mmCIF file of C-alpha atoms in Angstrom:
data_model
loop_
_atom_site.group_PDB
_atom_site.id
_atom_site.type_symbol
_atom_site.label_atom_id
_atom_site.label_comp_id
_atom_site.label_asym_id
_atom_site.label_seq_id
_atom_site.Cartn_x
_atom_site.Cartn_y
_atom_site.Cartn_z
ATOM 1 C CA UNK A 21 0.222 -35.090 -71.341
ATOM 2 C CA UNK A 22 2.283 -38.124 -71.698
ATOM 3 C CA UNK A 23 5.558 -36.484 -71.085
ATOM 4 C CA UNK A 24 3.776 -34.996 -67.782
ATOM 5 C CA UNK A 25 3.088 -38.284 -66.556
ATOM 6 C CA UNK A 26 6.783 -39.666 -67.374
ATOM 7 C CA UNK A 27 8.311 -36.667 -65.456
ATOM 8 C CA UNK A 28 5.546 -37.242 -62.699
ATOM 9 C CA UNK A 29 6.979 -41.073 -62.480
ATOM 10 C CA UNK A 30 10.855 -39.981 -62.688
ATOM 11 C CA UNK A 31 10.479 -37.356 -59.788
ATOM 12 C CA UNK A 32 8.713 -40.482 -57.763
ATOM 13 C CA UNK A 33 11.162 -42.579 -58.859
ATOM 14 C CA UNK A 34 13.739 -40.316 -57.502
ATOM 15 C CA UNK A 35 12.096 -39.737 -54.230
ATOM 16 C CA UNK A 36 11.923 -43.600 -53.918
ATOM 17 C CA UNK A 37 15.638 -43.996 -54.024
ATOM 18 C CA UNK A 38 16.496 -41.425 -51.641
ATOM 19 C CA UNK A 39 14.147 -42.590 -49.369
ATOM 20 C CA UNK A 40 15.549 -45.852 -49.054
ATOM 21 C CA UNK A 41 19.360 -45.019 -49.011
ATOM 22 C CA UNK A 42 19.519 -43.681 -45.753
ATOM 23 C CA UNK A 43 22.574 -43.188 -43.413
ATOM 24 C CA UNK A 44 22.978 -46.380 -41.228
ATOM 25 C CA UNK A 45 25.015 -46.305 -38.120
ATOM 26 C CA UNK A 46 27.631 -49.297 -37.441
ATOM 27 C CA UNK A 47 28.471 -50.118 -33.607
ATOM 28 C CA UNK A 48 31.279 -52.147 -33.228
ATOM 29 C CA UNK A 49 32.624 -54.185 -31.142
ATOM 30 C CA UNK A 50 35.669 -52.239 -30.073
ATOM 31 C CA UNK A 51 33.031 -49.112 -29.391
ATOM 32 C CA UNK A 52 33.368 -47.141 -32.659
ATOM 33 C CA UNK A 53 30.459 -45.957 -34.294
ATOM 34 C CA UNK A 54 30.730 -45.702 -38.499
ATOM 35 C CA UNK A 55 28.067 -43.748 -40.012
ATOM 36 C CA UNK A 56 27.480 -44.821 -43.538
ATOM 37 C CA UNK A 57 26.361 -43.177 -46.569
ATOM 38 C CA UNK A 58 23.664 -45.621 -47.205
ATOM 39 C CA UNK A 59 22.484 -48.994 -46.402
ATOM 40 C CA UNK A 60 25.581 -51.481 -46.046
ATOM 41 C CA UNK A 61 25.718 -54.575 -48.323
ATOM 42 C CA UNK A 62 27.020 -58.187 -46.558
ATOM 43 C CA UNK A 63 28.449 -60.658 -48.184
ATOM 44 C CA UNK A 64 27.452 -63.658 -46.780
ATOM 45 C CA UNK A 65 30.450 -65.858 -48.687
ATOM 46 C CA UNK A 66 33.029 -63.912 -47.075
ATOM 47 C CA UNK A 67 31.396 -62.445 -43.445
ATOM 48 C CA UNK A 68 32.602 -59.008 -44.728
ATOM 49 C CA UNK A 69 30.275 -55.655 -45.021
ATOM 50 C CA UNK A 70 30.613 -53.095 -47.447
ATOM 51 C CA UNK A 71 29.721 -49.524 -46.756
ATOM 52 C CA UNK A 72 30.279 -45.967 -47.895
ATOM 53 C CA UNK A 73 31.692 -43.973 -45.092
ATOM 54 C CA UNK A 74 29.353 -40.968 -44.539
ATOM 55 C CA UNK A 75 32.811 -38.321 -43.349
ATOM 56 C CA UNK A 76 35.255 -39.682 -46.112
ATOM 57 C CA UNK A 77 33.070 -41.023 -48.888
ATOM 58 C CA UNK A 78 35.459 -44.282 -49.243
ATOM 59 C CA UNK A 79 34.118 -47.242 -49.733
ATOM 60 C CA UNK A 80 35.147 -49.426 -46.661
ATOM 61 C CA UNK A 81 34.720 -52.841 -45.513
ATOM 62 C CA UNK A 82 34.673 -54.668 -41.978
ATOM 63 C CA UNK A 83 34.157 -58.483 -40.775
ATOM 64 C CA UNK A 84 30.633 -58.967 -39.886
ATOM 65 C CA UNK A 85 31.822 -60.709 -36.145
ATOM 66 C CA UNK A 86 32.984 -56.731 -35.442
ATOM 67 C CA UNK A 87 29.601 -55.523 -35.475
ATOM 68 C CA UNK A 88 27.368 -55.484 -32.685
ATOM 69 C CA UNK A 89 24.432 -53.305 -33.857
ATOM 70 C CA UNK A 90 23.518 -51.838 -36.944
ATOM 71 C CA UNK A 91 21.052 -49.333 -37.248
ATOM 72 C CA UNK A 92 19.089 -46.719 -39.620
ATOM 73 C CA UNK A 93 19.718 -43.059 -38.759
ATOM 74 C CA UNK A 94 16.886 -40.522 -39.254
ATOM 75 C CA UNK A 95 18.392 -37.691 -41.465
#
């Protein structure tokens, strides 16, 4: 029984995660739109953003003062 519950919480666990690493899309301000491979960290020292790019799966990063809207993408 106890082992049933711990796989019960892992699989929720799991679904948890994916839930909340969905694909963001980044407009800049030159017109390009980046899809990312989850949610983009920013570094508020430094103005830069960090992000996964969904088509090459490098990690990338851009000045925050490019960006004009970032938004989550329903996959």
């Amino acid at each position: 029984m106890k082992k049933m519950t711990v796989a019960a919480l892992l699989l929720t666990s799991l679904f948890a995660v994916t839930g909340c690493s969905s694909n963001q899309a980044i407009k800049t301000s030159d017109g390009r739109t980046i899809v990312t491979d989850g949610k983009p960290q920013v570094d508020s020292d430094t103005g830069l953003v960090s992000y996964k790019d969904a088509q090459t799966g490098k990690t990338e990063q851009i000045n925050r003062d490019q960006i004009t809207n970032m938004s989550e993408l329903n996959n």
